[in-house]
């Protein structure tokens, strides 16, 4: 970690699931959280909150319950909500908004994985 002062940043990301099953959601959430944590060099104590939104076609389990199992995440505020339904939206999509303390001089990385890369083509090189 650098000696730069820490600032609170919002980190975004998204992924898609192959199907509406506990196993598929678990794999997708785990991979997305691994990318968010690894690419931003985060430790659990830097995370303030993580909100997951899912499309209505994903109801097999709660993404926050999966994230809660991560070591050290017992003090992170986690929330699930349903994504606003918009005609033509990407199916089986999980979006994330995390608030974390990161060094001021560090450029945040917002991971977009799977078919969710279409949501932010400007971020496609950072997956």
CSV table of C-alpha atoms in Angstrom, one decimal:
chain,number,residue,atom,x,y,z
A,1,UNK,CA,0.0,0.0,0.0
A,2,UNK,CA,1.2,3.5,-0.8
A,3,UNK,CA,1.6,6.3,1.7
A,4,UNK,CA,-1.0,8.3,-0.1
A,5,UNK,CA,-4.0,9.4,2.0
A,6,UNK,CA,-7.0,7.2,1.7
A,7,UNK,CA,-10.2,8.4,0.1
A,8,UNK,CA,-13.7,6.9,0.0
A,9,UNK,CA,-14.5,5.7,-3.6
A,10,UNK,CA,-17.4,4.0,-5.2
A,11,UNK,CA,-16.3,0.9,-7.2
A,12,UNK,CA,-18.7,-0.5,-9.8
A,13,UNK,CA,-18.8,-3.8,-11.6
A,14,UNK,CA,-21.1,-6.4,-13.1
A,15,UNK,CA,-21.2,-10.0,-14.3
A,16,UNK,CA,-23.7,-12.4,-15.7
A,17,UNK,CA,-24.8,-15.9,-14.8
A,18,UNK,CA,-25.2,-18.9,-17.1
A,19,UNK,CA,-28.4,-19.9,-15.4
A,20,UNK,CA,-30.6,-19.1,-12.4
A,21,UNK,CA,-29.1,-21.5,-9.9
A,22,UNK,CA,-27.3,-21.2,-6.6
A,23,UNK,CA,-24.2,-22.7,-8.1
A,24,UNK,CA,-24.1,-20.3,-11.1
A,25,UNK,CA,-24.8,-17.3,-8.9
A,26,UNK,CA,-22.1,-18.4,-6.4
A,27,UNK,CA,-19.5,-18.8,-9.2
A,28,UNK,CA,-20.4,-15.4,-10.7
A,29,UNK,CA,-20.4,-13.5,-7.5
A,30,UNK,CA,-17.2,-15.1,-6.3
A,31,UNK,CA,-15.4,-14.3,-9.5
A,32,UNK,CA,-16.7,-10.7,-9.5
A,33,UNK,CA,-15.7,-10.1,-5.9
A,34,UNK,CA,-12.2,-11.7,-6.5
A,35,UNK,CA,-11.7,-9.3,-9.4
A,36,UNK,CA,-12.9,-6.3,-7.4
A,37,UNK,CA,-10.7,-7.1,-4.4
A,38,UNK,CA,-7.6,-8.2,-6.3
A,39,UNK,CA,-7.5,-5.5,-9.0
A,40,UNK,CA,-8.0,-2.8,-6.4
A,41,UNK,CA,-5.7,-4.3,-3.8
A,42,UNK,CA,-8.4,-4.2,-1.2
A,43,UNK,CA,-8.4,-5.8,2.3
A,44,UNK,CA,-11.7,-6.4,4.1
A,45,UNK,CA,-11.1,-3.5,6.5
A,46,UNK,CA,-11.0,-1.0,3.5
A,47,UNK,CA,-14.6,-2.0,2.5
A,48,UNK,CA,-17.4,0.0,3.9
A,49,UNK,CA,-20.4,-1.4,2.0
A,50,UNK,CA,-21.3,-3.5,-1.0
A,51,UNK,CA,-24.7,-3.4,-2.7
A,52,UNK,CA,-25.7,-6.1,-5.2
A,53,UNK,CA,-28.5,-5.6,-7.6
A,54,UNK,CA,-29.8,-8.5,-9.7
A,55,UNK,CA,-32.2,-8.7,-12.6
A,56,UNK,CA,-35.6,-10.3,-11.8
A,57,UNK,CA,-34.6,-13.5,-13.5
A,58,UNK,CA,-32.1,-14.3,-10.8
A,59,UNK,CA,-33.8,-15.5,-7.6
A,60,UNK,CA,-32.1,-18.7,-6.6
A,61,UNK,CA,-30.1,-17.1,-3.8
A,62,UNK,CA,-28.8,-13.8,-2.4
A,63,UNK,CA,-25.5,-12.6,-3.7
A,64,UNK,CA,-24.7,-10.8,-0.4
A,65,UNK,CA,-25.0,-14.2,1.4
A,66,UNK,CA,-22.3,-15.5,-0.8
A,67,UNK,CA,-20.0,-12.4,-0.3
A,68,UNK,CA,-20.7,-12.6,3.5
A,69,UNK,CA,-18.8,-16.0,3.5
A,70,UNK,CA,-15.5,-14.3,2.5
A,71,UNK,CA,-12.9,-14.2,5.2
A,72,UNK,CA,-13.0,-10.9,7.1
A,73,UNK,CA,-16.2,-9.6,5.5
A,74,UNK,CA,-18.2,-9.9,8.7
A,75,UNK,CA,-18.0,-6.1,9.3
A,76,UNK,CA,-18.8,-5.1,5.7
A,77,UNK,CA,-22.4,-3.8,5.2
A,78,UNK,CA,-23.9,-6.0,2.5
A,79,UNK,CA,-27.3,-5.4,0.7
A,80,UNK,CA,-29.2,-7.1,-2.1
A,81,UNK,CA,-31.8,-5.4,-4.2
A,82,UNK,CA,-33.6,-6.0,-7.5
A,83,UNK,CA,-32.4,-4.1,-10.5
A,84,UNK,CA,-35.0,-1.8,-12.1
A,85,UNK,CA,-36.7,-3.7,-14.9
A,86,UNK,CA,-36.0,-2.1,-18.3
A,87,UNK,CA,-37.1,-3.5,-21.6
A,88,UNK,CA,-34.1,-5.1,-23.4
A,89,UNK,CA,-31.9,-5.1,-20.3
A,90,UNK,CA,-29.1,-7.7,-20.1
A,91,UNK,CA,-30.6,-11.0,-18.6
A,92,UNK,CA,-29.2,-12.8,-15.6
A,93,UNK,CA,-27.1,-9.8,-14.6
A,94,UNK,CA,-25.6,-9.0,-11.2
A,95,UNK,CA,-24.3,-5.5,-10.7
A,96,UNK,CA,-22.3,-4.3,-7.7
A,97,UNK,CA,-21.5,-1.0,-6.1
A,98,UNK,CA,-18.9,-1.1,-3.4
A,99,UNK,CA,-17.7,1.8,-1.2
A,100,UNK,CA,-14.0,1.4,-0.2
A,101,UNK,CA,-11.2,3.4,1.2
A,102,UNK,CA,-8.4,3.4,-1.4
A,103,UNK,CA,-5.2,5.5,-1.8
A,104,UNK,CA,-5.9,8.8,-3.3
A,105,UNK,CA,-3.4,8.3,-6.1
A,106,UNK,CA,-4.7,4.8,-7.0
A,107,UNK,CA,-6.8,4.6,-10.1
A,108,UNK,CA,-10.0,2.5,-9.3
A,109,UNK,CA,-10.6,-0.6,-11.4
A,110,UNK,CA,-14.3,-1.5,-12.2
A,111,UNK,CA,-14.5,-5.1,-13.3
A,112,UNK,CA,-17.1,-6.0,-15.9
A,113,UNK,CA,-17.2,-9.8,-16.7
A,114,UNK,CA,-19.1,-12.2,-18.9
A,115,UNK,CA,-21.8,-10.6,-21.0
A,116,UNK,CA,-21.8,-7.6,-18.7
A,117,UNK,CA,-18.8,-6.3,-20.6
A,118,UNK,CA,-21.4,-5.0,-23.0
A,119,UNK,CA,-22.7,-2.6,-20.3
A,120,UNK,CA,-19.4,-0.8,-20.2
A,121,UNK,CA,-17.3,-1.3,-23.4
A,122,UNK,CA,-15.0,1.5,-22.2
A,123,UNK,CA,-14.0,-0.9,-19.3
A,124,UNK,CA,-13.6,-4.0,-21.5
A,125,UNK,CA,-9.8,-3.8,-21.3
A,126,UNK,CA,-9.9,-3.9,-17.5
A,127,UNK,CA,-11.6,-7.3,-17.1
